[in-house]
CSV table of C-alpha atoms in Angstrom, one decimal:
chain,number,residue,atom,x,y,z
A,1,MET,CA,60.1,-94.2,27.8
A,2,THR,CA,61.6,-94.2,31.2
A,3,PHE,CA,64.2,-91.4,30.5
A,4,VAL,CA,64.6,-88.5,28.1
A,5,PRO,CA,66.4,-89.7,24.9
A,6,PRO,CA,69.6,-87.9,24.3
A,7,GLY,CA,69.4,-85.2,21.7
A,8,SER,CA,65.6,-85.1,21.7
A,9,GLY,CA,65.2,-81.4,22.6
A,10,TRP,CA,65.4,-81.3,26.4
A,11,PRO,CA,66.8,-77.8,27.4
A,12,ASP,CA,70.6,-77.8,27.8
A,13,ASP,CA,70.9,-81.6,27.1
A,14,PRO,CA,74.6,-82.0,26.4
A,15,ALA,CA,74.3,-85.3,24.6
A,16,ARG,CA,73.5,-86.4,21.0
A,17,PRO,CA,71.8,-89.6,19.9
A,18,ASP,CA,75.2,-91.0,19.0
A,19,THR,CA,77.1,-90.0,22.2
A,20,PRO,CA,79.1,-93.0,23.5
A,21,VAL,CA,77.6,-94.8,26.4
A,22,ALA,CA,79.5,-96.4,29.3
A,23,HIS,CA,78.0,-99.7,30.4
A,24,ASP,CA,80.5,-100.7,33.1
A,25,PRO,CA,83.2,-99.0,35.2
A,26,ALA,CA,86.0,-99.8,32.8
A,27,GLN,CA,84.1,-98.0,30.1
A,28,VAL,CA,83.5,-95.0,32.4
A,29,ALA,CA,87.3,-94.7,32.9
A,30,GLU,CA,88.0,-95.1,29.2
A,31,LEU,CA,85.4,-92.6,28.0
A,32,ALA,CA,86.2,-90.0,30.6
A,33,ALA,CA,89.9,-90.2,29.8
A,34,ALA,CA,89.3,-90.0,26.1
A,35,SER,CA,86.9,-87.0,26.2
A,36,PRO,CA,88.7,-84.2,24.2
A,37,VAL,CA,86.7,-81.3,25.5
A,38,LEU,CA,84.4,-80.4,28.4
A,39,ALA,CA,81.3,-80.5,26.3
A,40,GLU,CA,82.0,-84.1,25.2
A,41,LEU,CA,82.8,-85.1,28.8
A,42,THR,CA,79.4,-83.8,30.0
A,43,ALA,CA,77.6,-85.5,27.1
A,44,ARG,CA,79.1,-88.8,28.0
A,45,GLN,CA,78.4,-88.3,31.7
A,46,SER,CA,74.7,-87.7,30.9
A,47,VAL,CA,74.1,-91.1,29.2
A,48,CYS,CA,76.1,-93.3,31.5
A,49,ARG,CA,74.6,-96.8,32.3
A,50,ALA,CA,77.5,-98.3,34.3
A,51,CYS,CA,75.7,-99.0,37.6
A,52,PRO,CA,72.7,-101.3,37.2
A,53,ARG,CA,71.1,-100.5,40.5
A,54,LEU,CA,71.3,-96.7,39.9
A,55,VAL,CA,70.0,-97.0,36.4
A,56,ALA,CA,67.0,-99.1,37.5
A,57,TRP,CA,66.3,-96.7,40.4
A,58,ARG,CA,66.5,-93.4,38.5
A,59,GLU,CA,64.3,-94.8,35.7
A,60,GLU,CA,61.8,-96.3,38.1
A,61,VAL,CA,61.4,-92.9,39.8
A,62,ALA,CA,61.0,-91.3,36.4
A,63,THR,CA,58.2,-93.7,35.6
A,64,VAL,CA,56.3,-93.7,39.0
A,65,ARG,CA,56.9,-90.0,39.8
A,66,ARG,CA,55.9,-88.1,42.9
A,67,ARG,CA,52.2,-87.1,43.0
A,68,ALA,CA,53.1,-83.4,42.8
A,69,PHE,CA,55.0,-83.9,39.6
A,70,ALA,CA,52.8,-86.7,38.1
A,71,GLN,CA,52.1,-84.7,34.9
A,72,GLU,CA,55.8,-83.8,34.3
A,73,THR,CA,58.3,-85.6,32.2
A,74,TYR,CA,61.3,-86.7,34.3
A,75,TRP,CA,64.9,-86.5,32.9
A,76,GLY,CA,65.7,-90.0,34.3
A,77,ARG,CA,69.4,-89.8,33.3
A,78,PRO,CA,72.7,-89.0,35.0
A,79,ILE,CA,73.2,-85.3,35.8
A,80,ALA,CA,76.2,-83.8,34.1
A,81,GLY,CA,78.4,-81.0,35.4
A,82,TRP,CA,76.9,-77.6,34.8
A,83,GLY,CA,77.8,-73.9,34.8
A,84,ASP,CA,80.8,-71.9,33.7
A,85,GLU,CA,83.2,-73.8,31.4
A,86,LYS,CA,86.1,-71.9,32.9
A,87,PRO,CA,85.1,-71.6,36.6
A,88,GLU,CA,87.0,-70.0,39.4
A,89,VAL,CA,84.6,-71.6,42.0
A,90,LEU,CA,83.7,-75.3,41.8
A,91,ILE,CA,80.8,-76.5,44.0
A,92,VAL,CA,80.8,-80.3,44.7
A,93,GLY,CA,77.7,-82.1,46.0
A,94,LEU,CA,76.9,-85.8,46.7
A,95,ALA,CA,74.3,-86.8,44.1
A,96,PRO,CA,71.2,-85.5,42.4
A,97,ALA,CA,67.9,-85.9,44.2
A,98,ALA,CA,65.3,-88.4,42.9
A,99,HIS,CA,62.7,-85.7,42.4
A,100,GLY,CA,65.1,-82.9,42.0
A,101,GLY,CA,67.9,-83.2,39.5
A,102,ASN,CA,66.6,-86.6,38.3
A,103,ARG,CA,63.3,-84.8,37.4
A,104,THR,CA,64.7,-81.5,36.1
A,105,GLY,CA,67.9,-82.5,34.4
A,106,ARG,CA,70.2,-80.2,36.3
A,107,ILE,CA,72.1,-80.5,39.6
A,108,PHE,CA,70.4,-78.9,42.7
A,109,THR,CA,67.5,-77.8,40.6
A,110,GLY,CA,63.9,-78.3,41.7
A,111,ASP,CA,64.4,-79.4,45.3
A,112,ARG,CA,64.6,-77.9,48.7
A,113,SER,CA,68.4,-78.1,48.9
A,114,GLY,CA,68.7,-76.2,45.6
A,115,ASP,CA,66.3,-73.5,46.9
A,116,TRP,CA,68.7,-72.7,49.7
A,117,LEU,CA,71.8,-73.1,47.6
A,118,PHE,CA,70.7,-71.0,44.6
A,119,ALA,CA,69.4,-68.3,46.9
A,120,SER,CA,72.7,-68.0,48.5
A,121,LEU,CA,74.6,-68.0,45.2
A,122,TYR,CA,72.4,-65.2,44.0
A,123,ARG,CA,73.0,-63.1,47.1
A,124,THR,CA,76.7,-63.6,46.8
A,125,GLY,CA,76.9,-62.8,43.1
A,126,LEU,CA,77.5,-66.3,41.8
A,127,ALA,CA,74.1,-66.9,40.1
A,128,VAL,CA,71.8,-64.6,38.1
A,129,GLN,CA,68.5,-65.8,39.6
A,130,GLU,CA,67.4,-66.5,43.1
A,131,THR,CA,65.7,-69.7,42.2
A,132,SER,CA,66.3,-72.6,39.8
A,133,VAL,CA,63.3,-74.8,38.9
A,134,HIS,CA,64.2,-76.5,35.6
A,135,ALA,CA,66.9,-76.7,33.0
A,136,GLY,CA,66.4,-73.9,30.5
A,137,ASP,CA,64.7,-71.5,33.1
A,138,GLY,CA,67.3,-68.8,32.5
A,139,GLN,CA,69.5,-69.5,35.5
A,140,ARG,CA,73.2,-69.1,35.0
A,141,LEU,CA,76.2,-69.4,37.2
A,142,LEU,CA,78.8,-66.6,37.2
A,143,GLY,CA,82.3,-67.8,37.4
A,144,ALA,CA,81.1,-71.0,39.1
A,145,ARG,CA,80.4,-74.6,38.2
A,146,MET,CA,78.4,-77.4,39.9
A,147,VAL,CA,79.2,-81.1,39.9
A,148,ALA,CA,78.1,-84.2,41.8
A,149,ALA,CA,80.4,-86.9,43.1
A,150,VAL,CA,77.8,-89.5,41.9
A,151,ARG,CA,75.9,-88.5,38.8
A,152,CYS,CA,72.7,-90.6,39.3
A,153,ALA,CA,70.1,-90.3,42.0
A,154,PRO,CA,70.7,-93.2,44.5
A,155,PRO,CA,68.1,-94.9,46.6
A,156,ASP,CA,67.8,-93.3,50.1
A,157,ASN,CA,70.5,-90.8,48.9
A,158,LYS,CA,73.1,-93.5,49.7
A,159,PRO,CA,75.3,-94.6,46.7
A,160,ALA,CA,77.1,-97.9,47.3
A,161,PRO,CA,81.0,-97.9,47.5
A,162,GLY,CA,81.2,-99.6,44.1
A,163,GLU,CA,78.9,-97.0,42.6
A,164,ARG,CA,81.0,-94.1,44.0
A,165,ALA,CA,84.2,-95.8,42.6
A,166,ALA,CA,82.5,-96.3,39.2
A,167,CYS,CA,81.6,-92.6,38.9
A,168,PHE,CA,85.0,-91.3,40.1
A,169,PRO,CA,86.6,-90.9,36.7
A,170,TRP,CA,83.9,-88.5,35.6
A,171,LEU,CA,84.6,-86.2,38.6
A,172,ALA,CA,88.4,-86.5,38.3
A,173,ARG,CA,88.4,-85.7,34.6
A,174,GLU,CA,86.1,-82.8,35.0
A,175,ILE,CA,88.2,-81.2,37.7
A,176,ALA,CA,91.3,-81.7,35.6
A,177,MET,CA,89.6,-80.0,32.6
A,178,VAL,CA,88.7,-76.9,34.6
A,179,ALA,CA,91.7,-76.8,36.9
A,180,ASP,CA,93.7,-74.1,35.1
A,181,GLY,CA,91.5,-71.2,36.2
A,182,LEU,CA,90.1,-72.8,39.4
A,183,ARG,CA,90.7,-70.9,42.6
A,184,VAL,CA,88.1,-72.4,45.1
A,185,VAL,CA,86.4,-75.8,45.5
A,186,VAL,CA,83.4,-75.8,47.9
A,187,ALA,CA,82.5,-79.3,49.2
A,188,LEU,CA,78.9,-79.5,50.3
A,189,GLY,CA,78.9,-82.1,53.1
A,190,GLY,CA,81.3,-84.6,54.4
A,191,PHE,CA,80.8,-87.1,51.6
A,192,ALA,CA,81.7,-84.5,49.0
A,193,TRP,CA,84.7,-83.6,51.0
A,194,GLN,CA,85.9,-87.2,51.0
A,195,ALA,CA,85.0,-87.7,47.3
A,196,VAL,CA,86.8,-84.7,46.0
A,197,TRP,CA,90.1,-85.3,47.8
A,198,PRO,CA,91.3,-88.2,45.5
A,199,ALA,CA,89.8,-86.4,42.5
A,200,LEU,CA,91.9,-83.3,43.2
A,201,LYS,CA,95.0,-85.6,43.6
A,202,GLU,CA,94.2,-87.3,40.3
A,203,ALA,CA,93.9,-83.8,38.6
A,204,GLY,CA,97.4,-83.0,39.7
A,205,TYR,CA,96.9,-81.0,42.9
A,206,VAL,CA,99.4,-81.3,45.8
A,207,LEU,CA,97.5,-82.0,48.9
A,208,PRO,CA,98.5,-81.7,52.6
A,209,ARG,CA,98.9,-84.8,54.7
A,210,PRO,CA,97.2,-86.0,56.7
A,211,ARG,CA,93.8,-85.1,55.2
A,212,PRO,CA,92.2,-82.3,57.2
A,213,ALA,CA,88.9,-83.1,58.8
A,214,PHE,CA,85.7,-81.9,57.2
A,215,GLY,CA,83.8,-79.1,59.0
A,216,HIS,CA,81.7,-76.1,58.1
A,217,GLY,CA,84.0,-73.3,57.2
A,218,ALA,CA,87.0,-75.6,57.0
A,219,GLU,CA,89.7,-74.1,54.7
A,220,VAL,CA,92.6,-75.9,53.1
A,221,GLU,CA,95.2,-74.4,50.7
A,222,ILE,CA,96.2,-76.8,47.9
A,223,THR,CA,98.5,-76.2,44.9
A,224,ARG,CA,98.7,-77.1,41.3
A,225,GLY,CA,101.7,-75.6,39.6
A,226,GLU,CA,102.4,-72.1,41.0
A,227,SER,CA,98.7,-71.1,41.6
A,228,PRO,CA,97.1,-71.7,45.0
A,229,THR,CA,93.6,-73.2,45.2
A,230,TYR,CA,91.4,-73.4,48.3
A,231,LEU,CA,89.2,-76.2,49.4
A,232,LEU,CA,86.3,-75.0,51.6
A,233,GLY,CA,83.9,-77.2,53.7
A,234,CYS,CA,80.3,-76.3,53.9
A,235,TYR,CA,77.4,-78.2,55.6
A,236,HIS,CA,75.0,-79.5,53.0
A,237,PRO,CA,71.8,-77.5,52.7
A,238,SER,CA,69.7,-80.6,53.0
A,239,GLN,CA,66.2,-80.2,54.3
A,240,GLN,CA,67.1,-81.9,57.6
A,241,ASN,CA,70.1,-79.5,58.1
A,242,THR,CA,68.1,-76.3,57.2
A,243,PHE,CA,65.0,-77.4,59.2
A,244,THR,CA,67.0,-78.1,62.3
A,245,GLY,CA,69.0,-74.9,62.0
A,246,ARG,CA,72.3,-76.7,61.5
A,247,VAL,CA,72.6,-74.7,58.3
A,248,THR,CA,71.3,-71.1,58.1
A,249,ALA,CA,71.2,-68.8,55.2
A,250,GLN,CA,73.9,-66.7,56.8
A,251,MET,CA,76.2,-69.8,57.1
A,252,LEU,CA,75.8,-70.5,53.4
A,253,ASP,CA,76.4,-66.8,52.5
A,254,ASP,CA,79.5,-66.7,54.7
A,255,VAL,CA,81.1,-69.7,52.8
A,256,PHE,CA,80.4,-68.2,49.4
A,257,THR,CA,81.5,-64.8,50.4
A,258,ARG,CA,84.7,-66.3,51.5
A,259,ALA,CA,85.0,-68.1,48.2
A,260,ASN,CA,84.6,-64.8,46.4
A,261,THR,CA,87.4,-63.3,48.5
A,262,LEU,CA,89.7,-66.2,47.9
A,263,ARG,CA,89.1,-66.2,44.1
A,264,GLU,CA,90.4,-62.6,44.0
A,265,LEU,CA,93.7,-63.3,45.9
């Protein structure tokens, strides 16, 4: 088996053996729109097979595996949104890592980016543990939720435009479902900033025009109804960014400390 069958006992697997599966972009849009509750939406996200290149890649990685993880079973499926079901802070990334989320079954879990991210979330009171190594390891987010703009690990960390478009309904629907209590959206990297913008619009947010440029510490006030929400930009804690010093622990802490301040306004 090149992926973990849904409902087979993997920790925190949101799907069942009979969860509907999207096989093309039209079905993604249909199943996302028809999801009645967040738990069903995440279940459907986690079994999606709409993008043939991504399906082939994620399952090849789960079969071949990296030497360090050769004895492990890989998740090999899309990575669903994870965290608080009524978040005040939403953290948006690009896509799961081939040997991170694609291996562990949870976004930002089991890779170097996640090591930096979860450590910062722990220091700023948004996570209960400093590390996150695998689904079911006891990690929890506090008032926060994580999602990826693209739910499958892409080759070279570069999803194609058509793949980004196919995955868009999952993101837009998830944001709409958690929007009522949402106060802060943190976009990790320029791609996440660009991807979340139309998803926020689809979810009913009023956005400023022209679109503000992405940057670390960028802050934009957006509205949905009478409640303000804030979009924050944060450099992605990729290994390249942290190794070169473009992102430091203090820079991450500053963004999430600001998120905590804004959620209390």
